[in-house]
């Protein structure tokens, strides 16, 4: 799974400026899905849905707020609930050795620093090596901070203003205009200091608090050495395959590419025609190639299902000056953070299983990242949980050609907890209708994304549509020509059909604890993972291992 990779970033999906021969090889030797969809347009909820086969709103992994739509602190108390069952758990129960290498971003601890209730090891993985959070620009000291950047600016301004108060009170005191008690001056100075400490203790050390490398429950690097981490992850992935090559295994390689700050090995810098972003894509493709090469060398290729995807679409707003640092979503409108537009949710979907799946096959049917859950359960001989709604569908009949249509008649596209869009795939024909009830307001006017705010809102600064916007995705995949009762005779009947499906879908939702509540998303010192004695956290055990090896 790539991080923020646009569907148009790969050659096998039409890109001609970036070289991705290894991922293209997967597509040529397997099945390529052209209407593969994530259940959310940002990382944390999309990955929660991928792991559980359920819309993130069912597990409380969807946010009511525009500010924190993803988990923002390792020292927060939200995460993938312990009562959720991941596909790793299903396969673990069937005798598979399960490993996660790379990004997790599903929370870490609930009540104490070391309880690790949301840790991968408590969600079905036998082995974890990687980032419990993920890669953000704050992880690289030379980059502009990414986490809550505008809030930080406001906090600095507020701190300066508060600090000026005691200084200004000194003027009338020393000018002898009127007496200002020292108690008053010192009280204001103390308030300014406490205000500064209250926010700087978290935001001032974002790299140290969030950019951590772990092996199982142990912190290996704090902060992580970002320039080395990709090599370490690849080494661990290949070692996992070598350890368990003689038994059934599930390996989830969760790449850091292509999330900013686009940390790229020197040998790939300047390699592509698309700048640093393209270089980062090509480095990821090289890593995919190394994994495939290992499967070939160990003669595992014919017995191994390989799946490649991204957690959501490419982000359009991220740039450095005039240089774009985000992905390309092909002909599809919108990008990461946009609840319903195709560019934010349509992702690559490639399956290779040489002895089972037909090589070079292309399927243009609506499918979802949530489908991986029941698909892996079917392949591994597992039993799906019967005490909850599973929104994914087993893809094997479609991939093998035993059926020609996806089992998904309706798919619902949320932005946080807000339903923005719904899709209807007519059973009796190939038509796919899509209605938008809410769309983000792009800024500035005439732009193709929310450059003013950095990411689009789910509520508030949005446009509500009544009647909804209607598109025939099968004829207009770029959503350029909205239909209306004047140019589409079926407009009213299609809208009514989808509204009935939404009503039925909402009946299946039950109240659950909100993992993105204000309290859960606050940084809590007592939950902050720490290598050493808090707050003096820091270590590099990988260096210790290397020194011993030498």
Short mmCIF file of C-alpha atoms in Angstrom, two decimals, residues 263-466:
data_model
loop_
_atom_site.label_atom_id
_atom_site.label_comp_id
_atom_site.label_asym_id
_atom_site.label_seq_id
_atom_site.Cartn_x
_atom_site.Cartn_y
_atom_site.Cartn_z
CA UNK A 263 12.45 11.53 1.42
CA UNK A 264 14.27 9.85 -1.47
CA UNK A 265 17.54 7.92 -1.75
CA UNK A 266 20.22 9.93 -3.50
CA UNK A 267 20.50 7.51 -6.41
CA UNK A 268 16.87 8.26 -7.37
CA UNK A 269 17.03 12.06 -7.05
CA UNK A 270 16.77 13.62 -10.52
CA UNK A 271 15.83 10.22 -11.94
CA UNK A 272 12.35 11.05 -13.26
CA UNK A 273 10.83 13.69 -15.53
CA UNK A 274 8.38 14.69 -12.81
CA UNK A 275 10.77 16.16 -10.23
CA UNK A 276 11.18 14.96 -6.66
CA UNK A 277 7.68 13.47 -6.50
CA UNK A 278 8.40 11.32 -9.56
CA UNK A 279 11.75 10.31 -8.05
CA UNK A 280 9.93 9.14 -4.92
CA UNK A 281 7.45 7.11 -7.00
CA UNK A 282 10.32 5.46 -8.86
CA UNK A 283 12.09 4.61 -5.60
CA UNK A 284 8.90 2.93 -4.36
CA UNK A 285 8.64 1.00 -7.65
CA UNK A 286 12.24 -0.17 -7.16
CA UNK A 287 11.31 -1.42 -3.66
CA UNK A 288 8.34 -3.31 -5.14
CA UNK A 289 10.77 -4.84 -7.61
CA UNK A 290 13.07 -6.04 -4.81
CA UNK A 291 10.13 -7.75 -3.08
CA UNK A 292 9.03 -9.43 -6.34
CA UNK A 293 12.63 -10.48 -7.01
CA UNK A 294 12.78 -12.16 -3.60
CA UNK A 295 9.53 -14.03 -4.27
CA UNK A 296 11.02 -15.22 -7.58
CA UNK A 297 14.32 -16.30 -6.01
CA UNK A 298 12.51 -18.26 -3.30
CA UNK A 299 10.18 -19.80 -5.91
CA UNK A 300 7.16 -18.38 -4.12
CA UNK A 301 5.70 -16.29 -6.96
CA UNK A 302 3.24 -18.92 -8.24
CA UNK A 303 1.94 -19.59 -4.75
CA UNK A 304 1.63 -15.97 -3.60
CA UNK A 305 -1.14 -13.43 -4.13
CA UNK A 306 0.40 -9.96 -4.49
CA UNK A 307 -1.86 -6.91 -4.21
CA UNK A 308 -0.86 -3.30 -4.82
CA UNK A 309 -2.88 -0.18 -4.01
CA UNK A 310 -2.86 3.26 -2.37
CA UNK A 311 -4.75 4.42 0.72
CA UNK A 312 -6.32 7.39 -1.13
CA UNK A 313 -5.78 9.67 -4.09
CA UNK A 314 -2.91 12.09 -4.59
CA UNK A 315 -2.88 15.38 -2.71
CA UNK A 316 -3.13 18.38 -5.01
CA UNK A 317 -2.47 21.26 -2.63
CA UNK A 318 1.02 20.38 -1.44
CA UNK A 319 3.74 22.40 -3.14
CA UNK A 320 7.02 24.20 -2.50
CA UNK A 321 6.92 27.56 -4.24
CA UNK A 322 5.74 26.76 -7.75
CA UNK A 323 6.89 23.13 -7.57
CA UNK A 324 4.11 20.59 -7.01
CA UNK A 325 4.94 17.86 -4.50
CA UNK A 326 1.68 15.92 -4.75
CA UNK A 327 0.29 13.21 -6.97
CA UNK A 328 -1.47 13.07 -10.33
CA UNK A 329 -5.00 11.68 -10.33
CA UNK A 330 -5.28 11.29 -14.09
CA UNK A 331 -8.54 12.41 -15.67
CA UNK A 332 -10.34 12.34 -12.32
CA UNK A 333 -11.51 15.47 -10.55
CA UNK A 334 -10.25 16.36 -7.07
CA UNK A 335 -7.77 14.68 -4.78
CA UNK A 336 -6.92 13.71 -1.22
CA UNK A 337 -9.27 15.12 1.41
CA UNK A 338 -12.22 15.51 -0.95
CA UNK A 339 -14.96 13.17 0.22
CA UNK A 340 -16.66 12.40 -3.07
CA UNK A 341 -14.74 13.53 -6.15
CA UNK A 342 -13.13 10.58 -7.92
CA UNK A 343 -9.57 11.90 -7.68
CA UNK A 344 -9.59 11.56 -3.90
CA UNK A 345 -10.94 8.01 -3.74
CA UNK A 346 -10.11 6.19 -6.99
CA UNK A 347 -6.87 4.29 -6.42
CA UNK A 348 -4.74 1.65 -8.16
CA UNK A 349 -5.87 -1.93 -7.63
CA UNK A 350 -3.60 -4.69 -8.97
CA UNK A 351 -3.77 -8.42 -8.15
CA UNK A 352 -1.22 -10.99 -9.27
CA UNK A 353 -1.51 -14.72 -8.62
CA UNK A 354 0.06 -16.51 -11.62
CA UNK A 355 -1.51 -19.94 -11.19
CA UNK A 356 -4.97 -18.57 -10.41
CA UNK A 357 -5.59 -15.21 -12.11
CA UNK A 358 -5.50 -14.46 -15.83
CA UNK A 359 -2.55 -12.27 -16.85
CA UNK A 360 -3.27 -8.87 -18.41
CA UNK A 361 -6.95 -8.82 -17.46
CA UNK A 362 -8.63 -5.43 -16.88
CA UNK A 363 -11.86 -5.06 -14.87
CA UNK A 364 -13.90 -1.86 -14.96
CA UNK A 365 -16.32 -2.62 -12.13
CA UNK A 366 -16.78 -0.72 -8.84
CA UNK A 367 -14.63 -2.37 -6.17
CA UNK A 368 -13.39 -1.17 -2.80
CA UNK A 369 -10.38 -1.40 -0.49
CA UNK A 370 -12.90 -2.90 1.96
CA UNK A 371 -13.15 -5.92 -0.35
CA UNK A 372 -9.68 -7.09 0.64
CA UNK A 373 -11.01 -8.22 4.03
CA UNK A 374 -13.55 -10.81 2.80
CA UNK A 375 -11.27 -11.74 -0.12
CA UNK A 376 -8.38 -12.68 2.18
CA UNK A 377 -10.80 -14.43 4.53
CA UNK A 378 -12.03 -16.56 1.61
CA UNK A 379 -8.52 -17.36 0.37
CA UNK A 380 -7.25 -18.22 3.85
CA UNK A 381 -10.27 -20.32 4.75
CA UNK A 382 -11.37 -17.94 7.49
CA UNK A 383 -14.88 -17.23 8.75
CA UNK A 384 -16.20 -13.68 8.59
CA UNK A 385 -17.48 -12.23 11.88
CA UNK A 386 -21.24 -12.70 12.14
CA UNK A 387 -21.84 -10.06 14.84
CA UNK A 388 -21.23 -7.01 12.65
CA UNK A 389 -21.87 -5.59 9.19
CA UNK A 390 -19.06 -6.29 6.70
CA UNK A 391 -19.26 -3.81 3.82
CA UNK A 392 -16.61 -5.43 1.64
CA UNK A 393 -17.30 -8.21 -0.87
CA UNK A 394 -15.20 -11.22 -1.83
CA UNK A 395 -13.45 -10.30 -5.09
CA UNK A 396 -12.26 -13.76 -6.11
CA UNK A 397 -15.28 -14.65 -8.28
CA UNK A 398 -14.81 -11.36 -10.17
CA UNK A 399 -11.02 -11.67 -10.42
CA UNK A 400 -11.21 -15.28 -11.62
CA UNK A 401 -13.90 -14.46 -14.19
CA UNK A 402 -16.61 -16.61 -12.61
CA UNK A 403 -18.86 -13.53 -12.53
CA UNK A 404 -18.75 -10.43 -14.72
CA UNK A 405 -20.22 -7.85 -12.34
CA UNK A 406 -19.16 -6.53 -8.96
CA UNK A 407 -21.37 -7.44 -6.01
CA UNK A 408 -21.49 -3.77 -5.00
CA UNK A 409 -24.78 -2.23 -6.06
CA UNK A 410 -24.32 0.86 -3.87
CA UNK A 411 -21.21 2.47 -2.41
CA UNK A 412 -21.28 5.41 0.01
CA UNK A 413 -18.56 8.05 0.12
CA UNK A 414 -18.04 9.87 3.39
CA UNK A 415 -15.99 12.91 4.29
CA UNK A 416 -15.45 12.38 8.00
CA UNK A 417 -18.89 11.48 9.40
CA UNK A 418 -20.67 13.38 6.63
CA UNK A 419 -22.07 11.51 3.64
CA UNK A 420 -21.06 13.56 0.60
CA UNK A 421 -21.65 11.17 -2.26
CA UNK A 422 -23.23 7.84 -3.21
CA UNK A 423 -22.75 5.54 -6.20
CA UNK A 424 -25.24 3.16 -7.81
CA UNK A 425 -24.04 0.38 -10.08
CA UNK A 426 -27.11 -0.87 -11.95
CA UNK A 427 -27.30 -4.64 -11.86
CA UNK A 428 -28.89 -5.00 -15.27
CA UNK A 429 -26.35 -2.88 -17.18
CA UNK A 430 -22.91 -1.31 -16.97
CA UNK A 431 -24.17 2.15 -15.97
CA UNK A 432 -22.70 3.65 -12.79
CA UNK A 433 -24.58 6.66 -11.42
CA UNK A 434 -23.07 8.98 -8.85
CA UNK A 435 -24.79 11.72 -6.84
CA UNK A 436 -23.09 14.50 -4.88
CA UNK A 437 -25.02 16.04 -2.01
CA UNK A 438 -22.03 18.02 -0.77
CA UNK A 439 -18.90 19.24 -2.57
CA UNK A 440 -15.92 21.24 -1.26
CA UNK A 441 -15.43 24.89 -2.18
CA UNK A 442 -12.19 25.20 -4.12
CA UNK A 443 -9.98 28.20 -3.40
CA UNK A 444 -9.04 30.50 -4.95
CA UNK A 445 -12.01 30.72 -7.31
CA UNK A 446 -11.48 28.68 -10.45
CA UNK A 447 -8.86 26.42 -8.83
CA UNK A 448 -9.00 22.61 -8.87
CA UNK A 449 -8.37 22.18 -5.12
CA UNK A 450 -8.39 23.98 -1.76
CA UNK A 451 -5.05 25.79 -2.00
CA UNK A 452 -6.15 28.50 0.44
CA UNK A 453 -6.66 26.13 3.39
CA UNK A 454 -4.26 23.36 2.32
CA UNK A 455 -6.96 20.67 2.39
CA UNK A 456 -10.69 20.76 1.67
CA UNK A 457 -13.30 20.84 4.43
CA UNK A 458 -15.95 18.21 5.10
CA UNK A 459 -18.41 20.69 6.59
CA UNK A 460 -18.78 24.44 6.90
CA UNK A 461 -16.91 25.74 3.86
CA UNK A 462 -18.74 23.42 1.45
CA UNK A 463 -21.55 23.60 -1.11
CA UNK A 464 -24.80 21.72 -0.49
CA UNK A 465 -26.71 20.53 -3.56
CA UNK A 466 -30.50 20.16 -3.59
#
